[in-house]
């Protein structure tokens, strides 16, 4: 891609014509005139979701009422969806459930991991990154404070510190596979092996990986994973998250949210809790079925391609955006914070700029939707299922024009959601 800087819009049109994923854009309902570079935060709506929502609400709920727990597969839906998602993250059948939120699933996985490690009383630290998504750190804080057993959270400032900090007192290494802000991608297999060398367990957060980059949880021999379905998996706003527990850990997996959906026989209505064998012990209570049902629509679109094809296009899109922005906005104080090396990059490109918030707001006004993250970072997510090469060209051109003409309000008030 050394010629990228001289690339024209018509070159992008040609790339779109040759793009094997181009037709998948038709699976999504995107408003005309919008270039959507925020699929890393809230994925676009699959067209099929409208019909599915109508069917869940009118027929399954409206007509069939409570029978639908059995006849419409409502009760099994967390596992059915988990099995549909499994191949995208390198998991096996009956190792994933779609349920609850990422924060809640983090709670379950951290609690279960600490309990497994409790046989070794000197393992008292949870290692994570200061730059991790805050809820991940907050959940670890909440558990350790509540347990009050001397657990410490150790925050590192760079992945390079991992070999020095992981040792015999590490209980759990908890990392987000792709950093939400910079797009940095960890080497899952290498870091997992490092944790295991010291007897530590590892929990991967796949919020920005599932549907964005190929993930091989079992091949990496990872211990636990959680992630979102409303980002790259296009499950809809607040759609339930997922949790992965590999077969080898399922029997030892005990978490304190021991609700009836995780019981061995929920409808026996026994007063004592016996966890069900297998992954469904990770469930807690009744699931938001109307929201859960939408997740299938997002996952169905992945059945029409594979993660290798998605990865190839994702890297081509981010390479092109980085090259175009750096060439065309060279006179402006932009700093790329996303790694240039492919093996360290997720499916986004983030740039620092002193007026990042204002510039993003100006872009959104022009129909180019990215987002802002502290500190001073403009974040652009690239979803190969529905983003074209001409979108990339137009977004970079919009950014150039806004910066050149200073067409932004440097004093723009912050919205509640940035
Ligand atoms: C988006 C995201 C979350 C969100 O958690 P919720 O419980 O769904 O609000 C958590 N962790 C990471 C790393 C994320 O990127």
Short mmCIF file of C-alpha atoms and ligand atoms in Angstrom, two decimals:
data_model
loop_
_atom_site.label_atom_id
_atom_site.label_comp_id
_atom_site.label_asym_id
_atom_site.label_seq_id
_atom_site.Cartn_x
_atom_site.Cartn_y
_atom_site.Cartn_z
CA UNK A 1 0.00 0.00 0.00
CA UNK A 2 2.92 2.37 -0.58
CA UNK A 3 0.90 4.17 -3.26
CA UNK A 4 -1.96 4.91 -0.87
CA UNK A 5 -1.10 8.57 -0.42
CA UNK A 6 -1.72 9.26 -4.09
CA UNK A 7 -4.89 7.22 -4.08
CA UNK A 8 -7.98 8.85 -5.56
CA UNK A 9 -11.64 8.40 -4.86
CA UNK A 10 -12.03 6.47 -8.09
CA UNK A 11 -9.32 4.04 -6.92
CA UNK A 12 -11.53 3.46 -3.88
CA UNK A 13 -14.53 2.85 -6.10
CA UNK A 14 -12.51 0.19 -7.91
CA UNK A 15 -11.54 -1.43 -4.61
CA UNK A 16 -15.21 -1.49 -3.66
CA UNK A 17 -16.09 -3.20 -6.93
CA UNK A 18 -13.52 -5.92 -6.23
CA UNK A 19 -14.44 -6.27 -2.55
CA UNK A 20 -15.79 -9.77 -1.82
CA UNK A 21 -17.63 -8.42 1.25
CA UNK A 22 -19.27 -5.48 -0.53
CA UNK A 23 -22.64 -7.20 -0.90
CA UNK A 24 -22.93 -7.65 2.88
CA UNK A 25 -23.64 -3.94 3.28
CA UNK A 26 -27.09 -4.76 1.93
CA UNK A 27 -27.72 -6.75 5.11
CA UNK A 28 -27.72 -3.51 7.11
CA UNK A 29 -30.01 -0.54 7.29
CA UNK A 30 -27.82 2.54 7.38
CA UNK A 31 -29.31 6.00 6.84
CA UNK A 32 -28.48 7.65 3.51
CA UNK A 33 -25.62 10.12 3.69
CA UNK A 34 -24.09 8.61 6.83
CA UNK A 35 -20.60 7.16 7.03
CA UNK A 36 -20.75 5.07 10.15
CA UNK A 37 -17.38 4.65 11.85
CA UNK A 38 -18.77 3.82 15.27
CA UNK A 39 -19.62 0.15 14.84
CA UNK A 40 -17.03 -0.47 17.56
CA UNK A 41 -19.39 1.21 20.02
CA UNK A 42 -22.87 0.44 18.70
CA UNK A 43 -23.07 -1.76 15.62
CA UNK A 44 -25.47 -0.85 12.80
CA UNK A 45 -28.87 -2.48 12.58
CA UNK A 46 -29.18 -5.64 10.52
CA UNK A 47 -32.25 -5.27 8.27
CA UNK A 48 -33.49 -8.63 9.56
CA UNK A 49 -33.77 -7.26 13.11
CA UNK A 50 -36.97 -5.35 12.31
CA UNK A 51 -38.82 -8.46 11.13
CA UNK A 52 -37.41 -10.48 14.01
CA UNK A 53 -38.47 -7.88 16.59
CA UNK A 54 -41.95 -7.81 15.09
CA UNK A 55 -42.18 -11.59 15.26
CA UNK A 56 -40.93 -11.79 18.86
CA UNK A 57 -43.35 -9.14 20.01
CA UNK A 58 -46.47 -9.97 18.02
CA UNK A 59 -46.39 -13.74 17.61
CA UNK A 60 -44.06 -15.16 20.27
CA UNK A 61 -45.09 -12.80 23.04
CA UNK A 62 -48.48 -11.53 21.82
CA UNK A 63 -50.05 -14.73 20.54
CA UNK A 64 -48.10 -17.62 22.04
CA UNK A 65 -47.53 -15.95 25.40
CA UNK A 66 -45.84 -18.11 28.03
CA UNK A 67 -45.72 -21.17 25.77
CA UNK A 68 -42.87 -19.43 23.92
CA UNK A 69 -40.39 -20.26 26.67
CA UNK A 70 -40.54 -23.76 25.16
CA UNK A 71 -41.95 -23.39 21.66
CA UNK A 72 -39.90 -20.37 20.56
CA UNK A 73 -36.66 -21.54 22.19
CA UNK A 74 -36.61 -18.65 24.67
CA UNK A 75 -35.26 -20.71 27.55
CA UNK A 76 -32.43 -22.14 25.46
CA UNK A 77 -31.59 -18.86 23.75
CA UNK A 78 -28.46 -18.00 25.83
CA UNK A 79 -26.91 -21.34 24.79
CA UNK A 80 -28.24 -21.35 21.22
CA UNK A 81 -26.70 -17.94 20.63
CA UNK A 82 -23.54 -18.92 22.48
CA UNK A 83 -23.09 -21.85 20.13
CA UNK A 84 -23.66 -19.61 17.12
CA UNK A 85 -21.06 -17.16 18.40
CA UNK A 86 -18.49 -19.80 19.44
CA UNK A 87 -16.74 -20.23 16.05
CA UNK A 88 -16.06 -16.48 15.82
CA UNK A 89 -13.95 -16.61 18.99
CA UNK A 90 -12.31 -20.00 18.63
CA UNK A 91 -14.59 -21.66 21.18
CA UNK A 92 -16.32 -25.04 21.12
CA UNK A 93 -20.00 -25.87 21.32
CA UNK A 94 -21.37 -25.62 24.90
CA UNK A 95 -18.63 -23.26 26.08
CA UNK A 96 -20.37 -19.89 25.57
CA UNK A 97 -23.62 -18.33 26.78
CA UNK A 98 -25.03 -14.97 25.73
CA UNK A 99 -26.35 -13.37 28.90
CA UNK A 100 -26.30 -10.35 31.21
CA UNK A 101 -23.84 -7.50 30.65
CA UNK A 102 -20.09 -7.52 30.13
CA UNK A 103 -19.67 -5.91 33.57
CA UNK A 104 -21.74 -8.63 35.24
CA UNK A 105 -19.95 -11.38 33.34
CA UNK A 106 -16.61 -9.89 34.42
CA UNK A 107 -17.84 -10.15 37.99
CA UNK A 108 -18.69 -13.84 37.57
CA UNK A 109 -15.40 -14.70 35.86
CA UNK A 110 -13.21 -12.75 38.30
CA UNK A 111 -15.02 -14.29 41.29
CA UNK A 112 -14.72 -17.82 39.88
CA UNK A 113 -11.04 -17.33 39.04
CA UNK A 114 -10.23 -16.03 42.53
CA UNK A 115 -12.00 -18.99 44.06
CA UNK A 116 -10.04 -21.46 41.92
CA UNK A 117 -6.81 -19.73 42.98
CA UNK A 118 -7.77 -19.52 46.66
CA UNK A 119 -6.09 -22.87 47.38
CA UNK A 120 -2.79 -20.96 47.05
CA UNK A 121 -2.95 -18.28 49.73
CA UNK A 122 -0.02 -16.29 48.37
CA UNK A 123 -1.77 -15.52 45.08
CA UNK A 124 -3.20 -12.12 45.92
CA UNK A 125 -2.82 -9.89 42.87
CA UNK A 126 -4.99 -9.17 39.87
CA UNK A 127 -2.94 -7.61 37.10
CA UNK A 128 -4.56 -5.36 34.53
CA UNK A 129 -3.81 -2.25 32.50
CA UNK A 130 -4.43 1.30 33.66
CA UNK A 131 -5.70 1.94 30.11
CA UNK A 132 -8.23 -0.89 30.35
CA UNK A 133 -11.90 0.03 29.90
CA UNK A 134 -12.78 1.41 33.35
CA UNK A 135 -15.67 -0.95 34.11
CA UNK A 136 -13.25 -3.89 33.97
CA UNK A 137 -11.10 -2.29 36.66
CA UNK A 138 -14.14 -1.14 38.65
CA UNK A 139 -15.58 -4.66 38.75
CA UNK A 140 -12.26 -6.06 40.00
CA UNK A 141 -12.17 -3.29 42.61
CA UNK A 142 -15.71 -4.07 43.73
CA UNK A 143 -15.03 -7.77 44.21
CA UNK A 144 -11.72 -7.37 46.00
CA UNK A 145 -13.09 -4.69 48.31
CA UNK A 146 -16.15 -6.78 49.13
CA UNK A 147 -14.16 -10.00 49.64
CA UNK A 148 -11.74 -8.13 51.94
CA UNK A 149 -9.13 -10.90 51.77
CA UNK A 150 -6.09 -8.83 50.92
CA UNK A 151 -6.39 -8.95 47.13
CA UNK A 152 -4.51 -6.18 45.31
CA UNK A 153 -5.12 -4.77 41.86
CA UNK A 154 -1.88 -4.01 40.08
CA UNK A 155 -2.21 -1.55 37.18
CA UNK A 156 0.48 -1.60 34.51
CA UNK A 157 1.16 1.18 32.01
CA UNK A 158 2.45 -0.89 29.12
CA UNK A 159 2.05 -4.49 27.96
CA UNK A 160 5.87 -4.64 27.97
CA UNK A 161 5.70 -4.79 31.77
CA UNK A 162 3.85 -8.11 31.79
CA UNK A 163 6.96 -10.36 31.88
CA UNK A 164 8.26 -8.44 34.93
CA UNK A 165 5.03 -8.20 36.90
CA UNK A 166 3.48 -11.66 36.50
CA UNK A 167 4.87 -13.89 39.24
CA UNK A 168 3.95 -16.47 41.89
CA UNK A 169 1.72 -14.01 43.72
CA UNK A 170 -0.45 -13.35 40.65
CA UNK A 171 -3.92 -14.84 40.92
CA UNK A 172 -5.38 -13.44 37.73
CA UNK A 173 -4.27 -11.51 34.67
CA UNK A 174 -7.26 -9.61 33.28
CA UNK A 175 -6.73 -7.96 29.92
CA UNK A 176 -8.83 -6.49 27.17
CA UNK A 177 -7.65 -8.13 23.96
CA UNK A 178 -8.09 -4.97 21.84
CA UNK A 179 -7.77 -1.67 23.72
CA UNK A 180 -10.96 0.38 23.36
CA UNK A 181 -9.08 3.64 22.97
CA UNK A 182 -5.93 2.91 21.00
CA UNK A 183 -6.91 -0.29 19.20
CA UNK A 184 -3.76 -2.05 20.51
CA UNK A 185 -4.13 -5.83 20.01
CA UNK A 186 -2.46 -8.19 22.49
CA UNK A 187 -0.82 -11.44 21.41
CA UNK A 188 -3.35 -13.67 23.15
CA UNK A 189 -1.38 -16.93 22.89
CA UNK A 190 1.91 -15.42 24.09
CA UNK A 191 0.42 -13.54 27.05
CA UNK A 192 -1.68 -16.53 28.06
CA UNK A 193 1.42 -18.76 28.01
CA UNK A 194 3.29 -16.21 30.11
CA UNK A 195 0.51 -16.13 32.72
CA UNK A 196 0.37 -19.93 32.84
CA UNK A 197 4.16 -20.23 33.28
CA UNK A 198 3.66 -18.54 36.65
CA UNK A 199 0.49 -20.41 37.60
CA UNK A 200 -1.74 -17.39 37.01
CA UNK A 201 -5.14 -17.60 35.33
CA UNK A 202 -6.08 -15.26 32.49
CA UNK A 203 -9.36 -13.54 31.68
CA UNK A 204 -9.73 -11.92 28.26
CA UNK A 205 -12.26 -9.20 27.52
CA UNK A 206 -13.24 -9.50 23.85
CA UNK A 207 -15.48 -6.41 23.71
CA UNK A 208 -13.50 -4.98 20.77
CA UNK A 209 -12.39 -8.33 19.33
CA UNK A 210 -15.50 -10.46 18.78
CA UNK A 211 -16.49 -9.93 15.16
CA UNK A 212 -13.56 -7.53 14.66
CA UNK A 213 -10.49 -9.77 14.60
CA UNK A 214 -10.05 -13.56 14.48
CA UNK A 215 -9.87 -14.94 18.04
CA UNK A 216 -8.67 -18.43 18.98
CA UNK A 217 -9.49 -18.87 22.66
CA UNK A 218 -9.00 -22.64 22.83
CA UNK A 219 -5.90 -22.65 20.65
CA UNK A 220 -4.41 -20.03 22.99
CA UNK A 221 -5.41 -22.18 25.98
CA UNK A 222 -7.06 -19.14 27.59
CA UNK A 223 -8.96 -19.57 30.85
CA UNK A 224 -12.00 -17.27 30.69
CA UNK A 225 -13.42 -14.66 28.33
CA UNK A 226 -16.26 -12.16 28.23
CA UNK A 227 -17.40 -9.63 25.63
CA UNK A 228 -20.15 -7.48 24.14
CA UNK A 229 -22.61 -8.27 21.38
CA UNK A 230 -23.69 -4.69 20.69
CA UNK A 231 -20.36 -3.57 19.20
CA UNK A 232 -18.92 -5.41 16.18
CA UNK A 233 -21.52 -8.18 16.51
CA UNK A 234 -24.41 -5.77 15.79
CA UNK A 235 -26.79 -7.15 18.41
CA UNK A 236 -28.51 -3.83 19.16
CA UNK A 237 -28.27 -1.23 21.95
CA UNK A 238 -27.57 -2.94 25.27
CA UNK A 239 -27.94 -6.43 23.81
CA UNK A 240 -26.71 -9.09 26.27
CA UNK A 241 -23.03 -9.90 26.53
CA UNK A 242 -21.31 -13.29 26.47
CA UNK A 243 -19.13 -15.38 28.73
CA UNK A 244 -16.84 -18.24 27.71
CA UNK A 245 -15.70 -20.94 30.10
CA UNK A 246 -13.78 -23.77 28.41
CA UNK A 247 -14.87 -27.34 29.12
CA UNK A 248 -11.79 -27.95 31.30
CA UNK A 249 -12.79 -25.22 33.79
CA UNK A 250 -16.55 -25.67 33.84
CA UNK A 251 -16.74 -28.02 36.80
CA UNK A 252 -14.63 -25.70 38.96
CA UNK A 253 -16.49 -22.59 37.80
CA UNK A 254 -18.48 -21.21 40.74
CA UNK A 255 -19.65 -17.62 40.92
CA UNK A 256 -21.67 -15.90 43.64
CA UNK A 257 -24.59 -14.87 41.38
CA UNK A 258 -26.08 -18.30 41.83
CA UNK A 259 -29.53 -17.60 40.46
CA UNK A 260 -32.06 -20.16 39.38
CA UNK A 261 -31.08 -20.13 35.69
CA UNK A 262 -27.74 -21.63 36.70
CA UNK A 263 -29.39 -24.38 38.75
CA UNK A 264 -29.19 -28.04 37.72
CA UNK A 265 -33.00 -28.29 37.75
CA UNK A 266 -34.48 -24.79 37.87
CA UNK A 267 -38.07 -25.97 37.80
CA UNK A 268 -37.64 -28.42 40.67
CA UNK A 269 -37.86 -25.28 42.83
CA UNK A 270 -35.58 -26.75 45.50
CA UNK A 271 -34.51 -24.47 48.31
CA UNK A 272 -30.81 -25.37 47.84
CA UNK A 273 -28.56 -24.35 44.93
CA UNK A 274 -26.90 -27.06 42.84
CA UNK A 275 -25.07 -25.65 39.82
CA UNK A 276 -25.98 -27.21 36.49
CA UNK A 277 -23.13 -29.10 34.84
CA UNK A 278 -21.70 -27.20 31.89
CA UNK A 279 -21.72 -23.61 30.71
CA UNK A 280 -25.27 -22.76 31.80
CA UNK A 281 -24.03 -22.46 35.38
CA UNK A 282 -22.73 -19.07 34.23
CA UNK A 283 -26.36 -17.88 33.93
CA UNK A 284 -28.11 -16.06 36.73
CA UNK A 285 -31.76 -15.10 36.17
CA UNK A 286 -34.41 -14.52 33.51
CA UNK A 287 -33.02 -13.01 30.35
CA UNK A 288 -34.23 -9.99 28.33
CA UNK A 289 -35.66 -12.10 25.51
CA UNK A 290 -36.69 -9.32 23.12
CA UNK A 291 -33.17 -7.92 23.21
CA UNK A 292 -31.52 -11.34 23.19
CA UNK A 293 -33.48 -12.33 20.09
CA UNK A 294 -31.87 -9.51 18.10
CA UNK A 295 -28.39 -10.96 18.68
CA UNK A 296 -29.12 -13.77 16.22
CA UNK A 297 -29.69 -11.22 13.43
CA UNK A 298 -26.22 -9.78 13.94
CA UNK A 299 -24.61 -13.21 14.15
CA UNK A 300 -26.42 -14.44 11.02
CA UNK A 301 -24.51 -11.94 8.86
CA UNK A 302 -21.21 -13.46 9.99
CA UNK A 303 -22.42 -16.80 8.64
CA UNK A 304 -22.14 -15.29 5.14
CA UNK A 305 -18.38 -14.71 5.40
CA UNK A 306 -15.51 -15.65 7.74
CA UNK A 307 -13.18 -13.87 10.13
CA UNK A 308 -10.20 -14.21 7.74
CA UNK A 309 -11.99 -12.24 5.04
CA UNK A 310 -13.16 -9.70 7.62
CA UNK A 311 -9.63 -9.29 8.99
CA UNK A 312 -8.15 -8.80 5.54
CA UNK A 313 -10.59 -6.02 4.70
CA UNK A 314 -10.34 -4.48 8.18
CA UNK A 315 -6.57 -4.06 7.83
CA UNK A 316 -6.94 -2.66 4.32
CA UNK A 317 -9.52 -0.13 5.57
CA UNK A 318 -7.49 1.00 8.59
CA UNK A 319 -4.24 1.11 6.54
CA UNK A 320 -5.94 3.32 3.99
CA UNK A 321 -7.52 5.64 6.55
CA UNK A 322 -4.22 6.09 8.39
CA UNK A 323 -2.32 6.76 5.15
CA UNK A 324 -4.92 9.20 3.80
CA UNK A 325 -5.21 11.14 7.06
CA UNK A 326 -1.47 11.36 7.53
CA UNK A 327 -0.90 12.49 3.95
CA UNK A 328 -3.81 14.90 3.60
CA UNK A 329 -3.79 16.37 7.13
CA UNK A 330 0.00 16.51 7.45
CA UNK A 331 0.03 20.18 8.46
CA UNK A 332 -2.22 19.57 11.47
CA UNK A 333 -1.20 18.36 14.95
CA UNK A 334 -2.60 14.84 14.57
CA UNK A 335 -0.92 11.92 16.27
CA UNK A 336 -1.74 8.31 15.47
CA UNK A 337 -2.19 6.35 18.71
CA UNK A 338 -3.10 3.06 17.00
CA UNK A 339 -0.22 0.66 16.30
CA UNK A 340 1.02 0.59 12.71
CA UNK A 341 2.00 -3.10 12.88
CA UNK A 342 -0.87 -5.26 11.73
CA UNK A 343 -0.34 -7.90 14.40
CA UNK A 344 -0.86 -5.22 17.07
CA UNK A 345 -3.90 -3.51 15.56
CA UNK A 346 -7.60 -4.17 16.09
CA UNK A 347 -10.25 -2.79 13.72
CA UNK A 348 -10.02 0.90 14.54
CA UNK A 349 -7.79 3.92 14.02
CA UNK A 350 -7.47 6.61 16.68
CA UNK A 351 -5.81 9.99 16.41
CA UNK A 352 -4.98 12.53 19.08
CA UNK A 353 -5.75 16.17 18.34
CA UNK A 354 -5.90 19.14 20.75
CA UNK A 355 -9.50 19.83 19.65
CA UNK A 356 -10.49 16.19 19.24
CA UNK A 357 -13.95 16.56 20.78
CA UNK A 358 -14.88 19.60 18.68
CA UNK A 359 -13.54 18.04 15.48
CA UNK A 360 -15.53 14.84 16.07
CA UNK A 361 -18.70 16.88 16.64
CA UNK A 362 -18.05 18.73 13.36
CA UNK A 363 -17.56 15.43 11.53
CA UNK A 364 -20.78 14.04 12.99
CA UNK A 365 -22.63 17.13 11.72
CA UNK A 366 -21.38 16.25 8.24
CA UNK A 367 -22.59 12.67 8.57
CA UNK A 368 -19.24 11.06 9.40
CA UNK A 369 -19.87 9.36 12.74
CA UNK A 370 -16.86 8.56 14.87
CA UNK A 371 -16.52 9.23 18.57
CA UNK A 372 -14.41 10.91 21.22
CA UNK A 373 -12.56 9.29 24.09
CA UNK A 374 -10.49 10.90 26.82
CA UNK A 375 -7.81 12.20 26.55
CA UNK A 376 -8.14 14.15 23.29
CA UNK A 377 -8.67 11.08 21.13
CA UNK A 378 -10.79 10.80 17.97
CA UNK A 379 -11.76 7.19 17.49
CA UNK A 380 -12.83 5.65 14.19
CA UNK A 381 -14.07 2.07 14.10
CA UNK A 382 -14.04 0.14 10.82
CA UNK A 383 -16.62 -2.56 10.37
CA UNK A 384 -15.79 -4.50 7.19
CA UNK A 385 -19.36 -5.84 6.91
CA UNK A 386 -20.73 -2.42 6.01
CA UNK A 387 -17.85 0.04 5.52
CA UNK A 388 -16.59 0.68 2.00
CA UNK A 389 -13.29 2.05 0.72
CA UNK A 390 -15.09 5.13 -0.59
CA UNK A 391 -16.45 5.67 2.94
CA UNK A 392 -12.85 5.75 4.12
CA UNK A 393 -11.88 8.24 1.44
CA UNK A 394 -14.86 10.49 2.18
CA UNK A 395 -14.25 10.37 5.95
CA UNK A 396 -10.59 11.32 5.55
CA UNK A 397 -11.57 14.09 3.13
CA UNK A 398 -14.18 15.39 5.60
CA UNK A 399 -11.58 15.46 8.34
CA UNK A 400 -9.10 17.30 6.10
CA UNK A 401 -11.68 19.90 5.16
CA UNK A 402 -12.76 20.52 8.77
CA UNK A 403 -9.16 20.90 9.91
CA UNK A 404 -8.10 23.10 6.97
CA UNK A 405 -11.12 25.40 7.29
CA UNK A 406 -11.18 25.24 11.12
CA UNK A 407 -14.88 24.49 10.75
CA UNK A 408 -15.35 23.34 14.34
CA UNK A 409 -16.40 24.92 17.60
CA UNK A 410 -13.42 24.60 19.92
CA UNK A 411 -15.69 25.41 22.88
CA UNK A 412 -18.32 22.79 22.05
CA UNK A 413 -20.20 21.61 25.14
CA UNK A 414 -19.77 17.93 25.95
CA UNK A 415 -22.76 15.66 25.53
CA UNK A 416 -23.43 13.11 28.28
CA UNK A 417 -22.39 10.32 25.91
CA UNK A 418 -19.33 11.28 23.88
C1 LIG B 1 -17.73 -1.73 25.85
C2 LIG B 1 -16.94 -2.37 26.92
C3 LIG B 1 -17.53 -2.77 28.11
C4 LIG B 1 -18.99 -2.49 28.38
O1 LIG B 1 -19.49 -3.16 29.47
P1 LIG B 1 -21.07 -3.15 29.74
O2 LIG B 1 -21.25 -3.91 30.97
O3 LIG B 1 -21.71 -3.76 28.53
O4 LIG B 1 -21.52 -1.73 29.86
C5 LIG B 1 -16.75 -3.43 29.05
N1 LIG B 1 -15.44 -3.66 28.82
C6 LIG B 1 -14.84 -3.28 27.68
C7 LIG B 1 -13.39 -3.56 27.47
C8 LIG B 1 -15.57 -2.60 26.70
O5 LIG B 1 -14.97 -2.20 25.59
#
